[in-house]
Amino acid sequence: MDPLMPPPVRRISLEHPPTVVAPDADAPENAGASSGNGTARSAAPAPNAVERMRCDAVTIAYAAKIAVNKVDLEIRQGEVLGLIGPSGCGKTTLLRSLNRLTELTPSAARGGRITLDGEDLDAIEVTALRKRVSMVFQQPNPFPMSVFDNVAYALREGASRRPRKPQLAEPVERALRRAGLWDEVKDNLDHPALRLSGGQQQRLCIARSLAAQPEVLLMDEPCSALDPVSTTTIERLILELREQIAVVIVTHNLQQAQRVADRVAFMYLGELVEQGTSEQIFHAPQAQRTRDYVGGAFG
Amino acid sequence: MAAATAPAPPPPGVRTRARDSAASWPLADRVGLACCWAAGLALALVAAAIVIYMAWKGISQLSPSLLVQHPTGDVDQSKAGGFLDPIEGTLLLTLIGIALAVPIGVATALWLVEYGRPAPLARAVESSVEIIAGAPSVVLALFGLTVFSNTFFSFMSFRPTGADLAYGRSFLIAGIVMSLIALPLVVGATREALLQVPNHVREASLALGKTKAATIRRVLLPTIRPGIATGTTLGMGRIVGDTAIVILLLGNTLLTEPQEGLPGFGLLRGTGSTLTSYVYGNSPAGEGNAPEKAYAAAFVLMVIVIALNALATRLARGRDGGPAWIR
């Protein structure tokens, strides 16, 4: 194997009938974990969705403050999962725990179990895990290097600056194309990435994440710092990506969740109050708190 | 959003800001304001006086030949030669000091900001840097002389025949101690630059499956380069301007006097002088008593230090005001 390329990514062939996991199948074990708020969890998965990640009774605390409380959640390839809820409800913390970024906070502690393709997250070497579960942040944050190097950064081993362009040109182009940025930057690959506009920077960050061929893409309010046109571009991109990778997007823009998410999970004060299809959550919410939040009674 | 609701821009030439006048202030406030003005202006006046006086005295004594002639120890000022050797000494000493201070300083700042644990150790390191920053250079010089006079360090200078001590004075030794006075400035500037990098930038690199070491090398170091450059330039200014260490640790010989040894290393083991020690020596307070030469050398020294400070300010401002996410 070429030592300079990332390890091969396990690809799920969509020709084979995927193992669809209905959330009701594990309802008994979920019942205790959801702290008995009595909400129905009947999310009908998209027909070709495949479970990739699963959270079992995940609790995350910063010192004594519990940020995420016993959350059960599945993340499936083939659909976009939207995490919604008011600020400080734990949705970003939950998202960060999915590639163990929470470990960077010394005071954070996690309970419960998160699996990626059935494998416990804690058993996967952390850099290998983060290549499979990548993340896009709220603020566009390209690195202070050229557009090309930003995307190639994920492909190169460690801190290496090599191999030079020939071997990398093709995967870099592919990633930039997937992020819908290629046509805008193809002539300026050597330009500093920080000269791009905010929307372009964010798409570059998405391209950078895609370059490592992740299986799950986590997005933490990726459009909140962007203008409406860039937002539309990125939302369209998210919809294109969902067939190939599992996408989780945190947003507190409910309209955005409605536009891009197939399945929505509503969190409030660290608890997962309700999850279901976008249709269910926005038009027929079961829990009172969801109804109030979606209806605009608080937020 | 704000732009959408903002009123149309006013026609040019029309005052758009409300008039803000101190005339309506209470008397005490007006006096206070006047004091602030006076303090600022007085300081600017002092600075201008120094520059103008030194320029006037210096330029009238300066001639290009002074920059390329070796100095000679003559009482007659017209025969005292130029100050080529002090200029060489200044350059060499600065080079040694900076070459030692920058890697150590950057490494220290990286450890403090990016690791910094256990916390008590980090606090101890911070305090140590502050102590070095606060110590007068003559104290550091005396300490250096004591340490490097040890025969163990005689390879850095030489061992006078029959003595049980090393000479303890050389470019290498002075450079090592000089690096100590530049170090706190490098640590401080690097640290500030690192603290300005938002955490999500580090996390973005880690989230791509990179190690912390790779993140530091490929993301953080390029980002903080202007900060390192600022610290380096400020440190150079300190080294160029220091006198005590030169007088105590460089031997303060008028000419650069290499010791025997490998060509380059012999020079490092040798003694010499710098512009500061030359100015001191030739001033009315020193032994040379060639004030005209002192003024000319002092002017050159001042130009070097002002230029370095201007460079530092410019580097700190950055070319494009830094990456967009540094705000």
XYZ file of C-alpha atoms in Angstrom, chain A residues 9 30 35 53 63 74 99-100 106 124-125 133 156 181 204 214 217 220 224 243-244 267 277 280 284 290 295-296 299:
29
model
C -12.011 3.307 3.653
C -34.086 2.755 25.037
C -35.395 9.008 31.482
C -22.968 5.013 14.289
C -16.876 18.544 35.689
C -28.471 6.197 15.488
C -15.236 11.842 16.904
C -13.922 12.172 20.432
C -9.796 18.154 30.202
C -10.403 2.804 17.658
C -7.149 4.712 17.538
C -15.556 10.642 11.273
C -0.606 13.617 3.621
C -15.698 24.561 -5.279
C -13.007 24.466 1.222
C -14.731 9.982 5.792
C -19.386 13.940 8.347
C -21.571 22.118 13.575
C -24.371 30.248 10.643
C -25.959 9.082 -0.295
C -22.263 8.431 0.173
C -32.516 18.154 22.334
C -38.520 12.180 10.531
C -42.967 14.192 12.233
C -46.711 16.238 14.300
C -40.900 19.808 20.969
C -43.858 26.299 17.271
C -41.610 29.114 18.435
C -35.751 29.190 21.799
